[in-house]
Amino acid sequence: MAQKYHATVVAKEKISPNVYFVIFGLQEPVSMSFRAGQCMMLMVSPGVNRTMSICSVPAESDRVSMIADVSPMGPGSRWTLGLKVGDPANFVAPTGVFFFDDASPRKKIFVATGTGVAPFRSMIEEYLANNGTAPLELFWGQRHEEDIYWKKEFDRLFETYPTFSWHQVLSKPTPVWNGLTGHVTEHVLQSVKDPAQNDFYLCGNKNMIEDVRSQLLVKNVPKEQIKTELFY
């Protein structure tokens, strides 16, 4: 059940030109029970709240973390930019119903754009740590090489767990980029040979979600096997 938490900033790191990774240590209550994929509603100023996906795993019950893209430069962005280690933070959590269905034996396909990868970091790490057996595949779309973060983290999971694979897709790379290019949507649809036999999790911008979802439905993927979380 969601409740109000008082926390303190214990770490803040700039992980790309516009994205910050922030860890909050819980003060009151001192622990939280949540499901991978859920969110927290940050109280950034009187009357202004911002909902952010939790990117840490539920096993870290004494802290929660988030990633925030500050490029919009709205109230939430300015609040994040101003945070310092030791600062207080208040939020209501856990919220949201973007859950990972670990009971399904089907392969899980995660499709993210930008910071929409946040809930997938939590879902993937928890499932693998708990010895889940269903294959997991992540497609993550960004624009430029400088936007990439968590590469070492996902590469480590790929090297450690044979059931996990992932693909970084850049829509506006430099000529020296030798990875996947274009929009993440096209690579998902080209790579997944039998879509109806998979569970899909989509998180990120509205256009990507609508595009992937509509094309999956055309390919006879049951709507119950398509879960979405709109970020922007």
PDB file of C-alpha atoms in Angstrom:
ATOM      1  CA  MET A   1       0.000   0.000   0.000  1.00  0.00           C
ATOM      2  CA  ALA A   2       1.293   3.459  -0.894  1.00  0.00           C
ATOM      3  CA  GLN A   3       2.347   5.718   1.962  1.00  0.00           C
ATOM      4  CA  LYS A   4       4.436   8.815   2.547  1.00  0.00           C
ATOM      5  CA  TYR A   5       8.183   8.349   2.955  1.00  0.00           C
ATOM      6  CA  HIS A   6      10.808  10.697   4.286  1.00  0.00           C
ATOM      7  CA  ALA A   7      14.239  10.076   2.784  1.00  0.00           C
ATOM      8  CA  THR A   8      17.689  11.557   2.332  1.00  0.00           C
ATOM      9  CA  VAL A   9      19.771  11.806  -0.835  1.00  0.00           C
ATOM     10  CA  VAL A  10      22.690   9.414  -0.349  1.00  0.00           C
ATOM     11  CA  ALA A  11      24.125   9.583  -3.877  1.00  0.00           C
ATOM     12  CA  LYS A  12      23.716  11.610  -7.056  1.00  0.00           C
ATOM     13  CA  GLU A  13      25.575  10.969 -10.304  1.00  0.00           C
ATOM     14  CA  LYS A  14      25.411  12.536 -13.749  1.00  0.00           C
ATOM     15  CA  ILE A  15      25.417   9.488 -16.050  1.00  0.00           C
ATOM     16  CA  SER A  16      24.858  11.241 -19.395  1.00  0.00           C
ATOM     17  CA  PRO A  17      24.636  14.899 -20.503  1.00  0.00           C
ATOM     18  CA  ASN A  18      20.985  15.141 -19.433  1.00  0.00           C
ATOM     19  CA  VAL A  19      20.386  12.181 -17.100  1.00  0.00           C
ATOM     20  CA  TYR A  20      21.052  11.931 -13.367  1.00  0.00           C
ATOM     21  CA  PHE A  21      21.010   8.805 -11.205  1.00  0.00           C
ATOM     22  CA  VAL A  22      19.811   9.500  -7.660  1.00  0.00           C
ATOM     23  CA  ILE A  23      19.676   7.179  -4.641  1.00  0.00           C
ATOM     24  CA  PHE A  24      17.393   7.991  -1.711  1.00  0.00           C
ATOM     25  CA  GLY A  25      18.010   6.395   1.688  1.00  0.00           C
ATOM     26  CA  LEU A  26      14.760   5.816   3.572  1.00  0.00           C
ATOM     27  CA  GLN A  27      14.449   7.521   6.960  1.00  0.00           C
ATOM     28  CA  GLU A  28      10.793   7.112   7.943  1.00  0.00           C
ATOM     29  CA  PRO A  29       9.632   4.431   7.426  1.00  0.00           C
ATOM     30  CA  VAL A  30      13.056   2.817   7.100  1.00  0.00           C
ATOM     31  CA  SER A  31      12.084   0.170   4.539  1.00  0.00           C
ATOM     32  CA  MET A  32       9.719  -0.250   1.611  1.00  0.00           C
ATOM     33  CA  SER A  33       8.037  -3.246   0.023  1.00  0.00           C
ATOM     34  CA  PHE A  34       7.334  -2.815  -3.685  1.00  0.00           C
ATOM     35  CA  ARG A  35       7.153  -4.749  -6.933  1.00  0.00           C
ATOM     36  CA  ALA A  36       9.682  -4.262  -9.712  1.00  0.00           C
ATOM     37  CA  GLY A  37       8.250  -1.750 -12.174  1.00  0.00           C
ATOM     38  CA  GLN A  38       6.435   0.412  -9.636  1.00  0.00           C
ATOM     39  CA  CYS A  39       6.903   4.149  -9.101  1.00  0.00           C
ATOM     40  CA  MET A  40       7.229   6.841  -6.461  1.00  0.00           C
ATOM     41  CA  MET A  41       5.499  10.220  -6.495  1.00  0.00           C
ATOM     42  CA  LEU A  42       8.052  12.855  -5.520  1.00  0.00           C
ATOM     43  CA  MET A  43       6.927  16.028  -3.779  1.00  0.00           C
ATOM     44  CA  VAL A  44       9.220  18.513  -5.518  1.00  0.00           C
ATOM     45  CA  SER A  45       7.542  21.708  -4.279  1.00  0.00           C
ATOM     46  CA  PRO A  46       4.233  22.733  -2.703  1.00  0.00           C
ATOM     47  CA  GLY A  47       1.500  21.538  -5.028  1.00  0.00           C
ATOM     48  CA  VAL A  48       3.956  20.050  -7.553  1.00  0.00           C
ATOM     49  CA  ASN A  49       4.529  16.303  -7.732  1.00  0.00           C
ATOM     50  CA  ARG A  50       6.454  14.163 -10.208  1.00  0.00           C
ATOM     51  CA  THR A  51       6.035  10.407 -10.649  1.00  0.00           C
ATOM     52  CA  MET A  52       9.242   8.487 -11.336  1.00  0.00           C
ATOM     53  CA  SER A  53       9.865   4.789 -11.903  1.00  0.00           C
ATOM     54  CA  ILE A  54      11.956   3.061  -9.266  1.00  0.00           C
ATOM     55  CA  CYS A  55      15.037   1.582 -10.933  1.00  0.00           C
ATOM     56  CA  SER A  56      16.433  -0.225  -7.890  1.00  0.00           C
ATOM     57  CA  VAL A  57      15.450  -3.784  -6.972  1.00  0.00           C
ATOM     58  CA  PRO A  58      12.931  -4.630  -4.226  1.00  0.00           C
ATOM     59  CA  ALA A  59      15.620  -6.498  -2.275  1.00  0.00           C
ATOM     60  CA  GLU A  60      17.232  -3.112  -1.498  1.00  0.00           C
ATOM     61  CA  SER A  61      14.384  -2.318   0.854  1.00  0.00           C
ATOM     62  CA  ASP A  62      16.149   0.510   2.731  1.00  0.00           C
ATOM     63  CA  ARG A  63      16.688   2.669  -0.351  1.00  0.00           C
ATOM     64  CA  VAL A  64      15.165   3.484  -3.722  1.00  0.00           C
ATOM     65  CA  SER A  65      16.748   4.979  -6.803  1.00  0.00           C
ATOM     66  CA  MET A  66      15.624   6.802  -9.932  1.00  0.00           C
ATOM     67  CA  ILE A  67      16.991   8.246 -13.143  1.00  0.00           C
ATOM     68  CA  ALA A  68      15.807  11.669 -14.284  1.00  0.00           C
ATOM     69  CA  ASP A  69      16.165  13.372 -17.652  1.00  0.00           C
ATOM     70  CA  VAL A  70      16.517  17.074 -16.850  1.00  0.00           C
ATOM     71  CA  SER A  71      16.373  18.341 -20.440  1.00  0.00           C
ATOM     72  CA  PRO A  72      12.709  19.497 -20.144  1.00  0.00           C
ATOM     73  CA  MET A  73      13.878  21.949 -17.432  1.00  0.00           C
ATOM     74  CA  GLY A  74      10.509  21.976 -15.725  1.00  0.00           C
ATOM     75  CA  PRO A  75       9.972  21.985 -11.944  1.00  0.00           C
ATOM     76  CA  GLY A  76      11.005  18.334 -11.612  1.00  0.00           C
ATOM     77  CA  SER A  77      14.163  18.880 -13.643  1.00  0.00           C
ATOM     78  CA  ARG A  78      15.189  21.925 -11.621  1.00  0.00           C
ATOM     79  CA  TRP A  79      14.491  20.072  -8.372  1.00  0.00           C
ATOM     80  CA  THR A  80      16.697  17.186  -9.475  1.00  0.00           C
ATOM     81  CA  LEU A  81      19.501  19.515 -10.577  1.00  0.00           C
ATOM     82  CA  GLY A  82      19.441  21.222  -7.198  1.00  0.00           C
ATOM     83  CA  LEU A  83      19.653  18.029  -5.144  1.00  0.00           C
ATOM     84  CA  LYS A  84      22.756  17.496  -3.023  1.00  0.00           C
ATOM     85  CA  VAL A  85      23.860  14.529  -0.952  1.00  0.00           C
ATOM     86  CA  GLY A  86      22.247  14.880   2.469  1.00  0.00           C
ATOM     87  CA  ASP A  87      19.203  16.782   1.220  1.00  0.00           C
ATOM     88  CA  PRO A  88      15.774  15.611   2.414  1.00  0.00           C
ATOM     89  CA  ALA A  89      13.184  14.245  -0.001  1.00  0.00           C
ATOM     90  CA  ASN A  90       9.573  13.239   0.471  1.00  0.00           C
ATOM     91  CA  PHE A  91       7.545  10.944  -1.723  1.00  0.00           C
ATOM     92  CA  VAL A  92       4.539   8.632  -1.795  1.00  0.00           C
ATOM     93  CA  ALA A  93       5.265   5.033  -2.794  1.00  0.00           C
ATOM     94  CA  PRO A  94       4.869   2.496  -4.161  1.00  0.00           C
ATOM     95  CA  THR A  95       2.481   3.535  -6.933  1.00  0.00           C
ATOM     96  CA  GLY A  96       1.593   2.141 -10.365  1.00  0.00           C
ATOM     97  CA  VAL A  97       0.632  -1.236 -11.792  1.00  0.00           C
ATOM     98  CA  PHE A  98       3.368  -1.769 -14.385  1.00  0.00           C
ATOM     99  CA  PHE A  99       4.272  -5.167 -12.967  1.00  0.00           C
ATOM    100  CA  PHE A 100       6.500  -7.946 -14.240  1.00  0.00           C
ATOM    101  CA  ASP A 101       4.538 -11.191 -14.724  1.00  0.00           C
ATOM    102  CA  ASP A 102       7.031 -13.741 -13.443  1.00  0.00           C
ATOM    103  CA  ALA A 103       4.387 -16.491 -13.510  1.00  0.00           C
ATOM    104  CA  SER A 104       4.308 -16.531 -17.317  1.00  0.00           C
ATOM    105  CA  PRO A 105       6.795 -18.937 -18.947  1.00  0.00           C
ATOM    106  CA  ARG A 106       6.861 -16.874 -22.160  1.00  0.00           C
ATOM    107  CA  LYS A 107       9.926 -14.935 -23.256  1.00  0.00           C
ATOM    108  CA  LYS A 108       9.895 -11.301 -22.099  1.00  0.00           C
ATOM    109  CA  ILE A 109      10.636  -8.558 -24.617  1.00  0.00           C
ATOM    110  CA  PHE A 110      11.411  -5.149 -23.085  1.00  0.00           C
ATOM    111  CA  VAL A 111      11.272  -2.095 -25.355  1.00  0.00           C
ATOM    112  CA  ALA A 112      12.459   1.252 -23.998  1.00  0.00           C
ATOM    113  CA  THR A 113      13.288   4.724 -25.226  1.00  0.00           C
ATOM    114  CA  GLY A 114      15.414   7.094 -23.152  1.00  0.00           C
ATOM    115  CA  THR A 115      14.843   6.894 -19.409  1.00  0.00           C
ATOM    116  CA  GLY A 116      11.978   4.473 -20.057  1.00  0.00           C
ATOM    117  CA  VAL A 117      14.582   1.809 -19.292  1.00  0.00           C
ATOM    118  CA  ALA A 118      14.294   2.604 -15.552  1.00  0.00           C
ATOM    119  CA  PRO A 119      11.621   0.045 -14.561  1.00  0.00           C
ATOM    120  CA  PHE A 120      13.262  -2.589 -16.769  1.00  0.00           C
ATOM    121  CA  ARG A 121      16.518  -2.341 -14.828  1.00  0.00           C
ATOM    122  CA  SER A 122      14.559  -3.268 -11.699  1.00  0.00           C
ATOM    123  CA  MET A 123      12.532  -6.010 -13.397  1.00  0.00           C
ATOM    124  CA  ILE A 124      15.467  -7.650 -15.169  1.00  0.00           C
ATOM    125  CA  GLU A 125      17.883  -7.602 -12.232  1.00  0.00           C
ATOM    126  CA  GLU A 126      15.298  -8.964  -9.805  1.00  0.00           C
ATOM    127  CA  TYR A 127      14.146 -11.754 -12.116  1.00  0.00           C
ATOM    128  CA  LEU A 128      17.684 -12.894 -12.912  1.00  0.00           C
ATOM    129  CA  ALA A 129      18.776 -12.724  -9.263  1.00  0.00           C
ATOM    130  CA  ASN A 130      15.804 -14.900  -8.325  1.00  0.00           C
ATOM    131  CA  ASN A 131      16.825 -17.532 -10.891  1.00  0.00           C
ATOM    132  CA  GLY A 132      13.955 -16.882 -13.280  1.00  0.00           C
ATOM    133  CA  THR A 133      14.096 -19.221 -16.267  1.00  0.00           C
ATOM    134  CA  ALA A 134      12.187 -17.357 -19.002  1.00  0.00           C
ATOM    135  CA  PRO A 135      14.415 -15.662 -21.615  1.00  0.00           C
ATOM    136  CA  LEU A 136      14.648 -11.869 -21.378  1.00  0.00           C
ATOM    137  CA  GLU A 137      15.535  -9.534 -24.251  1.00  0.00           C
ATOM    138  CA  LEU A 138      15.915  -5.742 -23.995  1.00  0.00           C
ATOM    139  CA  PHE A 139      15.735  -3.290 -26.905  1.00  0.00           C
ATOM    140  CA  TRP A 140      16.767   0.216 -25.834  1.00  0.00           C
ATOM    141  CA  GLY A 141      16.546   3.223 -28.118  1.00  0.00           C
ATOM    142  CA  GLN A 142      18.605   6.388 -27.623  1.00  0.00           C
ATOM    143  CA  ARG A 143      19.677   9.178 -29.983  1.00  0.00           C
ATOM    144  CA  HIS A 144      23.437   9.701 -29.666  1.00  0.00           C
ATOM    145  CA  GLU A 145      26.457   7.830 -28.321  1.00  0.00           C
ATOM    146  CA  GLU A 146      26.752  10.363 -25.509  1.00  0.00           C
ATOM    147  CA  ASP A 147      23.284   9.366 -24.310  1.00  0.00           C
ATOM    148  CA  ILE A 148      24.398   5.808 -23.497  1.00  0.00           C
ATOM    149  CA  TYR A 149      24.677   4.725 -19.856  1.00  0.00           C
ATOM    150  CA  TRP A 150      24.423   1.435 -17.964  1.00  0.00           C
ATOM    151  CA  LYS A 151      26.187  -0.345 -20.841  1.00  0.00           C
ATOM    152  CA  LYS A 152      28.657  -2.041 -18.513  1.00  0.00           C
ATOM    153  CA  GLU A 153      25.798  -3.071 -16.245  1.00  0.00           C
ATOM    154  CA  PHE A 154      23.732  -4.703 -18.983  1.00  0.00           C
ATOM    155  CA  ASP A 155      26.848  -6.226 -20.562  1.00  0.00           C
ATOM    156  CA  ARG A 156      27.676  -7.807 -17.204  1.00  0.00           C
ATOM    157  CA  LEU A 157      24.189  -9.317 -16.983  1.00  0.00           C
ATOM    158  CA  PHE A 158      24.535 -10.608 -20.562  1.00  0.00           C
ATOM    159  CA  GLU A 159      27.856 -12.246 -19.726  1.00  0.00           C
ATOM    160  CA  THR A 160      26.554 -13.712 -16.457  1.00  0.00           C
ATOM    161  CA  TYR A 161      23.099 -14.972 -17.434  1.00  0.00           C
ATOM    162  CA  PRO A 162      22.603 -16.977 -20.651  1.00  0.00           C
ATOM    163  CA  THR A 163      18.875 -16.167 -20.627  1.00  0.00           C
ATOM    164  CA  PHE A 164      19.453 -12.401 -21.009  1.00  0.00           C
ATOM    165  CA  SER A 165      20.324 -10.408 -24.130  1.00  0.00           C
ATOM    166  CA  TRP A 166      20.117  -6.746 -25.000  1.00  0.00           C
ATOM    167  CA  HIS A 167      20.452  -4.319 -27.916  1.00  0.00           C
ATOM    168  CA  GLN A 168      21.372  -0.634 -27.933  1.00  0.00           C
ATOM    169  CA  VAL A 169      19.772   1.237 -30.855  1.00  0.00           C
ATOM    170  CA  LEU A 170      20.782   4.788 -31.794  1.00  0.00           C
ATOM    171  CA  SER A 171      18.626   6.951 -34.053  1.00  0.00           C
ATOM    172  CA  LYS A 172      21.226   9.713 -34.654  1.00  0.00           C
ATOM    173  CA  PRO A 173      24.685   8.183 -34.195  1.00  0.00           C
ATOM    174  CA  THR A 174      27.988   9.483 -35.498  1.00  0.00           C
ATOM    175  CA  PRO A 175      29.580   7.710 -38.504  1.00  0.00           C
ATOM    176  CA  VAL A 176      31.891   5.718 -36.218  1.00  0.00           C
ATOM    177  CA  TRP A 177      28.996   3.944 -34.463  1.00  0.00           C
ATOM    178  CA  ASN A 178      28.979   0.263 -35.448  1.00  0.00           C
ATOM    179  CA  GLY A 179      25.886  -0.832 -33.527  1.00  0.00           C
ATOM    180  CA  LEU A 180      22.214  -0.868 -34.459  1.00  0.00           C
ATOM    181  CA  THR A 181      20.813   2.312 -35.983  1.00  0.00           C
ATOM    182  CA  GLY A 182      17.356   3.707 -36.666  1.00  0.00           C
ATOM    183  CA  HIS A 183      14.287   3.434 -34.492  1.00  0.00           C
ATOM    184  CA  VAL A 184      14.008   0.756 -31.855  1.00  0.00           C
ATOM    185  CA  THR A 185      10.564  -0.222 -33.184  1.00  0.00           C
ATOM    186  CA  GLU A 186      11.890  -1.621 -36.459  1.00  0.00           C
ATOM    187  CA  HIS A 187      14.486  -3.781 -34.731  1.00  0.00           C
ATOM    188  CA  VAL A 188      11.930  -5.294 -32.361  1.00  0.00           C
ATOM    189  CA  LEU A 189       9.597  -6.222 -35.193  1.00  0.00           C
ATOM    190  CA  GLN A 190      12.422  -7.638 -37.322  1.00  0.00           C
ATOM    191  CA  SER A 191      14.028  -9.666 -34.543  1.00  0.00           C
ATOM    192  CA  VAL A 192      11.017 -11.251 -32.853  1.00  0.00           C
ATOM    193  CA  LYS A 193       9.976 -14.069 -35.158  1.00  0.00           C
ATOM    194  CA  ASP A 194       6.853 -15.334 -33.390  1.00  0.00           C
ATOM    195  CA  PRO A 195       5.468 -12.327 -31.478  1.00  0.00           C
ATOM    196  CA  ALA A 196       2.391 -14.075 -30.056  1.00  0.00           C
ATOM    197  CA  GLN A 197       4.655 -16.400 -28.074  1.00  0.00           C
ATOM    198  CA  ASN A 198       6.178 -13.504 -26.111  1.00  0.00           C
ATOM    199  CA  ASP A 199       5.219 -11.025 -23.400  1.00  0.00           C
ATOM    200  CA  PHE A 200       5.983  -7.400 -24.280  1.00  0.00           C
ATOM    201  CA  TYR A 201       6.804  -4.538 -21.918  1.00  0.00           C
ATOM    202  CA  LEU A 202       6.899  -1.079 -23.495  1.00  0.00           C
ATOM    203  CA  CYS A 203       8.110   2.048 -21.699  1.00  0.00           C
ATOM    204  CA  GLY A 204       9.088   5.436 -23.059  1.00  0.00           C
ATOM    205  CA  ASN A 205       7.688   7.956 -25.486  1.00  0.00           C
ATOM    206  CA  LYS A 206       4.109   7.876 -26.701  1.00  0.00           C
ATOM    207  CA  ASN A 207       4.900   7.409 -30.389  1.00  0.00           C
ATOM    208  CA  MET A 208       7.061   4.344 -29.778  1.00  0.00           C
ATOM    209  CA  ILE A 209       4.486   2.733 -27.520  1.00  0.00           C
ATOM    210  CA  GLU A 210       1.600   3.341 -29.915  1.00  0.00           C
ATOM    211  CA  ASP A 211       3.617   2.151 -32.910  1.00  0.00           C
ATOM    212  CA  VAL A 212       4.884  -1.063 -31.324  1.00  0.00           C
ATOM    213  CA  ARG A 213       1.560  -1.885 -29.693  1.00  0.00           C
ATOM    214  CA  SER A 214      -0.472  -1.409 -32.894  1.00  0.00           C
ATOM    215  CA  GLN A 215       1.920  -3.546 -34.937  1.00  0.00           C
ATOM    216  CA  LEU A 216       1.955  -6.295 -32.324  1.00  0.00           C
ATOM    217  CA  LEU A 217      -1.846  -6.391 -32.318  1.00  0.00           C
ATOM    218  CA  VAL A 218      -1.809  -6.739 -36.105  1.00  0.00           C
ATOM    219  CA  LYS A 219       0.501  -9.709 -35.619  1.00  0.00           C
ATOM    220  CA  ASN A 220      -2.119 -11.299 -33.336  1.00  0.00           C
ATOM    221  CA  VAL A 221      -0.341 -10.731 -30.055  1.00  0.00           C
ATOM    222  CA  PRO A 222      -3.066 -10.827 -27.364  1.00  0.00           C
ATOM    223  CA  LYS A 223      -3.476  -7.413 -25.744  1.00  0.00           C
ATOM    224  CA  GLU A 224      -3.018  -9.054 -22.328  1.00  0.00           C
ATOM    225  CA  GLN A 225       0.583  -9.835 -23.362  1.00  0.00           C
ATOM    226  CA  ILE A 226       1.391  -6.166 -24.033  1.00  0.00           C
ATOM    227  CA  LYS A 227       2.065  -4.031 -20.948  1.00  0.00           C
ATOM    228  CA  THR A 228       2.806  -0.320 -21.299  1.00  0.00           C
ATOM    229  CA  GLU A 229       4.087   2.597 -19.238  1.00  0.00           C
ATOM    230  CA  LEU A 230       4.026   6.051 -20.825  1.00  0.00           C
ATOM    231  CA  PHE A 231       6.965   8.298 -19.816  1.00  0.00           C
ATOM    232  CA  TYR A 232       6.546  11.276 -22.142  1.00  0.00           C
TER     233      TYR A 232
END
